[in-house]
Coordinates of C-alpha atoms in Angstrom, one line a residue:
X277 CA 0.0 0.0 0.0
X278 CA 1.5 2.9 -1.3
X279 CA 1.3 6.1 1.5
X280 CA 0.1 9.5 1.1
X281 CA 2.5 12.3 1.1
X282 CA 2.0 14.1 4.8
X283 CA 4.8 16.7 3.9
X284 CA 2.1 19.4 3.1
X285 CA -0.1 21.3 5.9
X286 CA -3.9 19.7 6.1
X287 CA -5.2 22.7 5.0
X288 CA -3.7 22.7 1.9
X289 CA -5.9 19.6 1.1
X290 CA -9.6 20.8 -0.2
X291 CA -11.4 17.7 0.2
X292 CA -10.4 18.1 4.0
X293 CA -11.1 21.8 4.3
X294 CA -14.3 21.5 2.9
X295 CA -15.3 18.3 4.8
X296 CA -14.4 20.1 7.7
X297 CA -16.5 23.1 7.2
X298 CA -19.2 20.9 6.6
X299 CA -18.9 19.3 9.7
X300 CA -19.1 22.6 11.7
X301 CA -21.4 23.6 10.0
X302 CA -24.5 21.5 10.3
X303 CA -23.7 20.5 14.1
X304 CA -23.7 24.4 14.6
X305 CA -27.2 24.2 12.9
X306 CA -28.2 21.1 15.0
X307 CA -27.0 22.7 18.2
X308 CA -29.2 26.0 17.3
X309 CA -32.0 24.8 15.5
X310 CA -33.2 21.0 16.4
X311 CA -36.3 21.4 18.4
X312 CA -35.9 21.5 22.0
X313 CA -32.7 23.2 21.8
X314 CA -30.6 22.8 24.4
X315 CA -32.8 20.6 26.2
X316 CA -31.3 17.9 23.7
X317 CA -28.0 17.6 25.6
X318 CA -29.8 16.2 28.6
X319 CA -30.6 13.1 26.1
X320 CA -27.0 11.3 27.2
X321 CA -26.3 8.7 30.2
X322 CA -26.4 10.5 33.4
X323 CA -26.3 14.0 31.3
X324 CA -28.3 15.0 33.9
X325 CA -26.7 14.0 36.8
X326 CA -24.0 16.4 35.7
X327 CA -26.2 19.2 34.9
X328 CA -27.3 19.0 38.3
X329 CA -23.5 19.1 39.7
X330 CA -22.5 22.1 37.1
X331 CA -25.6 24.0 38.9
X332 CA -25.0 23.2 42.2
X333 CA -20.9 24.3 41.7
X334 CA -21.5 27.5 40.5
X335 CA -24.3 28.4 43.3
X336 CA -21.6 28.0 45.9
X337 CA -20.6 31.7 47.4
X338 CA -16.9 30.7 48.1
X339 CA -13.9 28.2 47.3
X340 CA -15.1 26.0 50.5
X341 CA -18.4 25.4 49.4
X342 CA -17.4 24.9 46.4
X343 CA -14.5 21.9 47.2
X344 CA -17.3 20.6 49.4
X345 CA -19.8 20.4 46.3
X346 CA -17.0 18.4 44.2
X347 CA -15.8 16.0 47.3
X348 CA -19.9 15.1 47.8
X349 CA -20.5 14.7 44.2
X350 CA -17.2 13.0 43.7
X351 CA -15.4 11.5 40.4
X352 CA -14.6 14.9 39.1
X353 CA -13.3 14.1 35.4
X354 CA -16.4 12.4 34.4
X355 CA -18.6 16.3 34.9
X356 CA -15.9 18.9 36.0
X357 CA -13.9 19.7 32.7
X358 CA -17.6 20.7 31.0
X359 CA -17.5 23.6 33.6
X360 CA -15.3 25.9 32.1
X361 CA -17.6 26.1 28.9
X362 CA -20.6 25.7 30.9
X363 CA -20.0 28.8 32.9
X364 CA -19.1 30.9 30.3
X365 CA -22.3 30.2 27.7
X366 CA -24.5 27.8 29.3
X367 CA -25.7 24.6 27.1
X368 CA -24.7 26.0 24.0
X369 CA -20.9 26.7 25.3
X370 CA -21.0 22.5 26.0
X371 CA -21.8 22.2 22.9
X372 CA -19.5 24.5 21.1
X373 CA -17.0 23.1 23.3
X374 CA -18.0 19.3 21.8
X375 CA -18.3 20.3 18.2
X376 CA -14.6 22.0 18.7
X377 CA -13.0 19.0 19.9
X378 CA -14.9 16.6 17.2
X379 CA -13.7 19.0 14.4
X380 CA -9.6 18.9 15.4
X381 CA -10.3 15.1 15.6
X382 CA -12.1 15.1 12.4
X383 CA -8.4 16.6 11.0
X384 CA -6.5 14.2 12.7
X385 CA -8.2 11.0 11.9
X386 CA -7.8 12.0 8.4
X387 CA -4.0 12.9 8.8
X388 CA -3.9 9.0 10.5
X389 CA -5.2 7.7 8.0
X390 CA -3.1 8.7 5.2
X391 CA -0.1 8.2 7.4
X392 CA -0.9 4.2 7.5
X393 CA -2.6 4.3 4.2
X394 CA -3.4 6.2 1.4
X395 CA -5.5 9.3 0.7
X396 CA -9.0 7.8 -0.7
X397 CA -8.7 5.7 2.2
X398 CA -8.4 8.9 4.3
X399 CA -11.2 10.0 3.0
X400 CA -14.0 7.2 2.9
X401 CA -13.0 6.7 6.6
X402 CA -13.2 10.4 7.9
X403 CA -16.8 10.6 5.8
X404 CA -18.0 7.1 7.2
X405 CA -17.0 8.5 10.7
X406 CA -18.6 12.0 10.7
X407 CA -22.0 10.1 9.4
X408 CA -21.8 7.4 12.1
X409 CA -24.7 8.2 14.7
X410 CA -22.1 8.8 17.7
X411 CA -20.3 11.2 15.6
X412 CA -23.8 12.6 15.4
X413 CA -25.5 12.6 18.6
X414 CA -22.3 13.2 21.1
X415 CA -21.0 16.8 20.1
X416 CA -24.4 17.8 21.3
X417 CA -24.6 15.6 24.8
X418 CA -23.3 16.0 28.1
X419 CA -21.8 13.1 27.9
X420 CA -18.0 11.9 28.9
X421 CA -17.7 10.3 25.0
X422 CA -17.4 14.0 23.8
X423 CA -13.9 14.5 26.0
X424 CA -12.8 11.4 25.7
X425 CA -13.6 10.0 21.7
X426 CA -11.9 13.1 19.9
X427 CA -9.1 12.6 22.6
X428 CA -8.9 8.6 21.4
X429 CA -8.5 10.0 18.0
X430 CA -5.6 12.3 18.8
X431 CA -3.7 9.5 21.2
X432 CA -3.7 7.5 18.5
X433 CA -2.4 9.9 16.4
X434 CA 0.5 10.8 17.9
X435 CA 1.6 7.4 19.1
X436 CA 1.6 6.4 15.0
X437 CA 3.5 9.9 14.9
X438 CA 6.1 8.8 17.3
X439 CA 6.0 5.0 15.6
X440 CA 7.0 6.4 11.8
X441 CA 9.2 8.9 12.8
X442 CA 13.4 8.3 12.9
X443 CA 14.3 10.8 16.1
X444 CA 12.6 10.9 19.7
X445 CA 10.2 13.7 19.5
X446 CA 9.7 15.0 23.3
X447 CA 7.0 16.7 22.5
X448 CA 5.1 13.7 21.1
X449 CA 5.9 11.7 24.5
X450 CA 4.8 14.2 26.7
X451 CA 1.3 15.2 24.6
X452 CA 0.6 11.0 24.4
X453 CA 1.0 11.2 28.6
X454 CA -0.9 14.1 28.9
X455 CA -4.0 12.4 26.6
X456 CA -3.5 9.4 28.4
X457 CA -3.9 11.0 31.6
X458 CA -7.0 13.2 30.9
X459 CA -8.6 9.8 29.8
X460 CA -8.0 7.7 32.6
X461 CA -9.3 10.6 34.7
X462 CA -12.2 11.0 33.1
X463 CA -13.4 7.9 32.6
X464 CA -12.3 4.7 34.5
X465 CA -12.5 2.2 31.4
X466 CA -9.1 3.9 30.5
X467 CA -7.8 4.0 34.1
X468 CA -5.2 1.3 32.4
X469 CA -4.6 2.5 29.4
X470 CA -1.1 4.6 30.6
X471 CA -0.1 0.8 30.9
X472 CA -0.9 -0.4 28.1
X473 CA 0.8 2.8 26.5
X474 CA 3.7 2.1 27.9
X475 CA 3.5 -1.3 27.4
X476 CA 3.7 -0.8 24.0
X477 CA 6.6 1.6 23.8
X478 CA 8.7 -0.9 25.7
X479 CA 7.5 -4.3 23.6
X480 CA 7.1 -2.5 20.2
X481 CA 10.4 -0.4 20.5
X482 CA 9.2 1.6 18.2
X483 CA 11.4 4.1 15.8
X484 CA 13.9 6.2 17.6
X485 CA 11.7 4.9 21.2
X486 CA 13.7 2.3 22.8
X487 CA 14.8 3.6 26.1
X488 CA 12.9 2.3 28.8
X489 CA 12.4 6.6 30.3
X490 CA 10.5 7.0 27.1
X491 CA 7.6 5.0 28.7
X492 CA 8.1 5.6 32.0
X493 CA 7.3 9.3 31.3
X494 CA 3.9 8.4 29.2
X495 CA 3.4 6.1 32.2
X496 CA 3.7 8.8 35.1
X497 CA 2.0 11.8 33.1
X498 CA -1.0 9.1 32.4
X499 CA -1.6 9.2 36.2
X500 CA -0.9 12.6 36.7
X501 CA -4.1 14.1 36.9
X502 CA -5.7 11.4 38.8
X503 CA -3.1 11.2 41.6
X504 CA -3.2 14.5 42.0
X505 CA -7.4 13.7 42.6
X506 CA -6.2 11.2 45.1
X507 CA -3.6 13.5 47.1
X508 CA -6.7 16.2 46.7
X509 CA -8.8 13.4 48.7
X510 CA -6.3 12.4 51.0
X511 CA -5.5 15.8 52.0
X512 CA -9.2 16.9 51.8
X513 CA -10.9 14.0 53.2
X514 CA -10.1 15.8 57.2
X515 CA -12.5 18.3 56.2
X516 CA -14.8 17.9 53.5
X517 CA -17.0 14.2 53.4
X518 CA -16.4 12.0 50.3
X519 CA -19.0 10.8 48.1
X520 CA -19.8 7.9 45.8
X521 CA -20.5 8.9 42.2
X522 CA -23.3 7.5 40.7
X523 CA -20.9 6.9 37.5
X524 CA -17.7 5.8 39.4
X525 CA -16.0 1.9 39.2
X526 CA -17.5 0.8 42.4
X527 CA -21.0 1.9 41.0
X528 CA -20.3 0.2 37.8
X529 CA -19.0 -3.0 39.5
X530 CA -22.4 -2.9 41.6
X531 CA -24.7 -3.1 38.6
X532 CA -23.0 -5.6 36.9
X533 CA -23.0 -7.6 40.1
X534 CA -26.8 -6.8 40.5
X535 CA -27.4 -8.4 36.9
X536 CA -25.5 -11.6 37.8
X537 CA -27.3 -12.0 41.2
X538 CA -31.3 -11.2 39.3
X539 CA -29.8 -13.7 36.4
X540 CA -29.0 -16.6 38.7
X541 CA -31.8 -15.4 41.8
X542 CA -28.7 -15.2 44.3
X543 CA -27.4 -12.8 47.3
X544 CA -25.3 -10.1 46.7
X545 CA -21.5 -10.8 48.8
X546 CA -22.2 -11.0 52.6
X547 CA -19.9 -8.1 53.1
X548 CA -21.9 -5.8 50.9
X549 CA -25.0 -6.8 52.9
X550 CA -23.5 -6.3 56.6
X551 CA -22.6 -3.0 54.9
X552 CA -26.0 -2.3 53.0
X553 CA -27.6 -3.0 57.0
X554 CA -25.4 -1.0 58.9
X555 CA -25.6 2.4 56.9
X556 CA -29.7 1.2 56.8
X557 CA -30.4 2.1 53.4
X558 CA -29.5 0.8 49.8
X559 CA -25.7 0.7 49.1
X560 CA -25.1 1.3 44.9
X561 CA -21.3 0.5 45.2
X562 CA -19.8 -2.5 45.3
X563 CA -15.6 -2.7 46.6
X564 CA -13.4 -4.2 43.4
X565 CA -12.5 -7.4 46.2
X566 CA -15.7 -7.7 46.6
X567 CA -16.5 -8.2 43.0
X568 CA -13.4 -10.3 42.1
X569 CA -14.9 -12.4 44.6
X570 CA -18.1 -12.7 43.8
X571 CA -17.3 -13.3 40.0
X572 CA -14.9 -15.9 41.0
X573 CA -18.0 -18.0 42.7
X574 CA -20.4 -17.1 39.7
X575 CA -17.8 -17.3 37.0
X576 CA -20.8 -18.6 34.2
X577 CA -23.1 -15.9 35.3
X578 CA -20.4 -13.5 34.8
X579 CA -19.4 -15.1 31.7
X580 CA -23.3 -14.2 30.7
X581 CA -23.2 -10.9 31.3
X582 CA -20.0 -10.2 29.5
X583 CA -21.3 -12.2 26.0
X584 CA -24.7 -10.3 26.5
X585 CA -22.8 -7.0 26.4
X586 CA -20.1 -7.8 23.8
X587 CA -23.0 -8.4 21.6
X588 CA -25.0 -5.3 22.1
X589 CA -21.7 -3.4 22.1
X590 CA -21.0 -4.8 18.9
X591 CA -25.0 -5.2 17.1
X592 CA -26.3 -2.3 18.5
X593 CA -27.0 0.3 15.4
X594 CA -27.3 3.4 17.6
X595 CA -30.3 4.1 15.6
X596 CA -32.5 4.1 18.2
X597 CA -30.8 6.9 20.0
X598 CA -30.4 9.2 17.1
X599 CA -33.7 9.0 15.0
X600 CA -36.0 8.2 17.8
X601 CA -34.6 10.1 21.2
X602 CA -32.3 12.7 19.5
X603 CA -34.3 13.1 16.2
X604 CA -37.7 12.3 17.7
X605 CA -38.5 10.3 14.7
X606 CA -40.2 7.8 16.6
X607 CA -41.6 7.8 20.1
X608 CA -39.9 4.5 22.1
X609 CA -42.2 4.6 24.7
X610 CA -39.6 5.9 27.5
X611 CA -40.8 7.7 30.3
X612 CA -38.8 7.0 33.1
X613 CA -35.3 5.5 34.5
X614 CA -37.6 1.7 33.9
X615 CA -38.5 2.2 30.7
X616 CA -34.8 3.0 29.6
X617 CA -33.9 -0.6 31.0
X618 CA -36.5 -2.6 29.2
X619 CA -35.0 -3.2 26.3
X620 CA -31.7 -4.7 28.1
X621 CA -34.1 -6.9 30.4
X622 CA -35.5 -8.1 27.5
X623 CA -32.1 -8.7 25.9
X624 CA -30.7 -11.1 28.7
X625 CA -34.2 -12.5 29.4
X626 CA -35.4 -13.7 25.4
X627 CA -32.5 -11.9 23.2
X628 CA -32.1 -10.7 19.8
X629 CA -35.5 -11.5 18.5
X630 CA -37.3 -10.8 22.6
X631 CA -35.7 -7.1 21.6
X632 CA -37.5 -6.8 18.4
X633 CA -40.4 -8.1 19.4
X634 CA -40.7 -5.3 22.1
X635 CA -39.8 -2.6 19.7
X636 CA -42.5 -3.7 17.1
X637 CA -45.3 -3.3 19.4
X638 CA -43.8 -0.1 20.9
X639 CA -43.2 1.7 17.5
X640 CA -43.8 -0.2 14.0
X641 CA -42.0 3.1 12.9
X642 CA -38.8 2.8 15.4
X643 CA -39.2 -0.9 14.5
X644 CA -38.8 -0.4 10.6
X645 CA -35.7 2.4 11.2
X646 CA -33.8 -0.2 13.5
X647 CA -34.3 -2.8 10.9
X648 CA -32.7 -0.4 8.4
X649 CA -30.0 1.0 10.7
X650 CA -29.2 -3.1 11.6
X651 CA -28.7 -3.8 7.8
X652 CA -26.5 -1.1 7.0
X653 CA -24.6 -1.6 9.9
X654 CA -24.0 -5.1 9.2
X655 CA -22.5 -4.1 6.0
X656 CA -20.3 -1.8 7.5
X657 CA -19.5 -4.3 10.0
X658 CA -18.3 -7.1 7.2
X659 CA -16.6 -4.8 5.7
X660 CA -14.6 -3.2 8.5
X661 CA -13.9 -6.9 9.2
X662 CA -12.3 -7.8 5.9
X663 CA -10.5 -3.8 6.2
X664 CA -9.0 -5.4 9.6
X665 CA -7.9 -8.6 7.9
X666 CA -6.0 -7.2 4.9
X667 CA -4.6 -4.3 7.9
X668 CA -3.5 -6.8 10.0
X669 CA -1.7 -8.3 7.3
X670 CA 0.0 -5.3 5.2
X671 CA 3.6 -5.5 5.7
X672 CA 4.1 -1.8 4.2
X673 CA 2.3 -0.8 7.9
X674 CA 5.0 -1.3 10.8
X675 CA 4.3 -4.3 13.3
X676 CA 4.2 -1.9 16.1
X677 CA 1.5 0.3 14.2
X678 CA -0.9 -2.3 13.6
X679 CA -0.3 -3.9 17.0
X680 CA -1.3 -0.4 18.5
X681 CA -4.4 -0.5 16.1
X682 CA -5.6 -3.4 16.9
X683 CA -4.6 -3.3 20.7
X684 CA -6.8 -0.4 21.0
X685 CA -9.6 -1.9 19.6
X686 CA -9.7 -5.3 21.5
X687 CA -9.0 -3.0 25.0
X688 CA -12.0 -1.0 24.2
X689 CA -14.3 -3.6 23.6
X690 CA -13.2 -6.1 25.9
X691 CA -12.9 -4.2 29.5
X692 CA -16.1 -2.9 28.1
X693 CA -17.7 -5.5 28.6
X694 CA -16.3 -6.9 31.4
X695 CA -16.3 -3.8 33.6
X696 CA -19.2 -1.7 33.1
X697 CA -22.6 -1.6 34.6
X698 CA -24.1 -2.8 31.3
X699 CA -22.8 -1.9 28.2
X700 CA -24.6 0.8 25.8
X701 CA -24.4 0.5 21.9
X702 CA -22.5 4.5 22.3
X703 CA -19.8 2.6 24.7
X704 CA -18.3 1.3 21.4
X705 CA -18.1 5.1 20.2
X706 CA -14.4 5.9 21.3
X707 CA -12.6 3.3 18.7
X708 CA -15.6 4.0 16.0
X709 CA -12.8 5.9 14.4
X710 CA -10.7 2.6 14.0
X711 CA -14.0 0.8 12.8
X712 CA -14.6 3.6 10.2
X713 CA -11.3 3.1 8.9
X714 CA -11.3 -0.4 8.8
X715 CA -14.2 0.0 6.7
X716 CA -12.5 2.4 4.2
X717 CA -10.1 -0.1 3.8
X718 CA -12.3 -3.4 3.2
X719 CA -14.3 -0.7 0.4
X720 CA -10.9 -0.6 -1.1
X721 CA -10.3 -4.0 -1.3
X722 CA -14.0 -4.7 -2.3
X723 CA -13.7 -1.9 -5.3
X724 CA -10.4 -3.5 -6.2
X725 CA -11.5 -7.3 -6.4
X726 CA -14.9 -5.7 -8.1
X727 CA -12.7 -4.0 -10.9
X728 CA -10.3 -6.6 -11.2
X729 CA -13.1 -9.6 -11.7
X730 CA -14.6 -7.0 -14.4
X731 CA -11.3 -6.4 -16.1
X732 CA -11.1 -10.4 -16.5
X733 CA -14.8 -10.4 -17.5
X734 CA -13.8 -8.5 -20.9
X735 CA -10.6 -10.1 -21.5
X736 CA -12.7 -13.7 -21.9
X737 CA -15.1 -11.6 -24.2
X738 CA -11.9 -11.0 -26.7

């Protein structure tokens, strides 16, 4: 596979420039004129739980009140860096915010791709990732995915910076930590992913990379921000009382733990119960020994809940979210926090088919767009499958490229599914970029093998 030249500035490329105006340009018309204006960024998971903590932090009168607001609320990376843009314009500064971030991805991802393949590649992929409904729905949501997927996009790009270059750029290093370390403090899926960063500086050996203080320094900036949220806590703790959030690991552990114990009718671990009856109420958090231990006992139910949500992860269209909640195209039927979990009851209880029952006799019309949305993103799925196989196998791509590639991809998807509450179809979101570039590739391959069975086709008519 022959390489695109990366020797001129992105904005000297037109496709991209225009592309990219484009972009901001209809998700500045979504933000201003969908109906219910702002009122649409409430649509994300726990967007607003969030709201509710922006509010409360900026009605405190002083800096005490206001640490005691953030220690109460707890896991500050997964609302507090939405303040800033909150405070200064509301809703519509969250969303600005959002749409800004997409955009400089939107350059990069392009820039990616033609440094590991070529430039029509570069462009199917960026065009089949602005489309995708994440790409869609997120700029506009209070919702961690708008922080942390353009920030994916932009790790990745620099570590295949630093991978294809000759010299140690410094500079490179240092931005990977930082990225790394704003995404394991914002969200804890990537509370390991300095590790595996590192990891893969000192496996890999990539150009110009090989000394072992090279990863050490992606691996200490990539906790940076969350030790300094620990040493906050440890020094502030004396004073100010420290809460669970709602969205935190040990809340995430719980519900998956919850699942297992309604799937296979038993108890929750003894301990959590002594605790649940001494504080008299209902505990959502569940300690991480606590869970390795009860997943050790139940390792089949756990097993369960992991295949359950590696396959909605995977099947889920997202259609549902961006025609019928976003786009109000349909009416699902949702009125409350129940209705929401239906359709994953109905998932683990009767599957696939249990799923589309339920959605035929809540909306024919949500039914018939989710049959569409399925199909075309099965296509897209086969092909972004045969675009990993040939990737996987092009030797003109470094070994420690493709390894990253792919290693990114399988540690989305897989502590996914084994860590969260229950996975969501926008959970996949952060490596969509990967999948939308697979894709570009397979419709390569496919429009190569398509011209070359034509060319054959005439030859025998000769």
């Amino acid at each position: 596979m022959k390489h695109a030249d990366l020797t001129l500035p992105w904005w000297f490329d037109g496709f991209l420039t225009r592309l990219l105006s484009i972009f901001v340009l209809v998700h500045a018309a979504l933000a201003v004129f969908m109906p219910g204006g702002a009122a649409s960024m409430l649509l994300g998971d726990r967007a607003g739980d969030r709201l509710k903590a922006l509010d409360q932090l900026f009605a405190q009168p002083d800096f005490d009140s206001v640490m005691r607001i953030i220690f109460r609320i707890g896991s500050p990376g997964d609302w507090l860096l939405f303040a800033p843009a909150y405070r200064l314009a509301g809703a519509y500064g969250v969303m600005a915010q959002n749409i800004a971030l997409y955009a400089v991805a939107l350059v990069l991802f392009y820039r990616l791709c033609e440094a590991i393949a070529t430039q029509p590649v570069a462009r199917i992929a960026t065009v089949a990732w602005a489309l995708l409904p994440a790409t869609i729905f997120h700029p506009h949501a209070l919702v961690t995915e708008a922080i942390c997927n353009p920030l994916l996009v932009a790790l990745a790009y620099v570590l295949v910076r630093l991978a294809t270059r000759d010299e140690v750029s410094w500079r490179d290093l240092l931005l990977a930590g930082v990225l790394c370390g704003v995404l394991a403090f914002v969200r804890h899926i990537y509370l390991l992913l300095p590790v595996a960063a590192a990891l893969w500086l000192l496996v890999m050996r990539p150009n110009g990379l090989g000394p072992a203080r090279n990863a050490a320094a992606v691996f200490a900036l990539g906790f940076v921000f969350t030790g300094l949220w620990w040493g906050v806590i440890a020094i502030g703790q004396q004073r100010y009382e420290l809460g669970r959030s709602i969205g935190g690991l040990e809340a995430n552990l719980y519900l998956r733990a919850d699942r297992m114990a309604v799937m296979g009718s038993i108890a929750l671990p003894q301990t959590y119960l002594d605790r649940r009856a001494k504080a008299g109420r209902e505990l959502a958090t569940l300690e991480p020994a606590e869970f390795v231990g009860f997943t050790a006992q139940h390792p089949v139910l756990f097993a369960k809940t992991v295949v359950s949500d590696a396959f909605n992860l995977i099947a889920n269209p997202g259609v549902a979210m961006l025609a019928g909640r976003y786009f109000g195209l349909f009416d699902l039927g949702e009125r409350n926090y129940r209705d929401l979990n239906k359709w994953r009851e109905m998932r683990e209880r009767e599957g696939p088919l249990g799923v589309a029952k339920l959605l035929w006799q809540t909306s024919p019309t949500g039914f018939a767009f989710n049959v569409g949305g399925s199909l075309l993103w099965l296509a897209f799925l086969v092909l972004a499958a045969g675009g990993a196989w040939t990737f996987a196998r092009d030797q003109d791509v470094p070994p420690g490229v493709r390894i990253l590639i792919l290693g990114l991809a399988a540690y989305v998807l897989v502590l996914t599914s084994a860590t969260a509450g229950y996975t969501r179809w926008d959970h996949r979101s952060g490596i969509e970029f990967i999948l939308a570039f697979w894709f570009a590739v397979g419709w390569r391959e496919l429009s190569a093998l398509t011209t070359r069975r034509a060319q054959i086709a005439n030859l025998r008519r000769w």
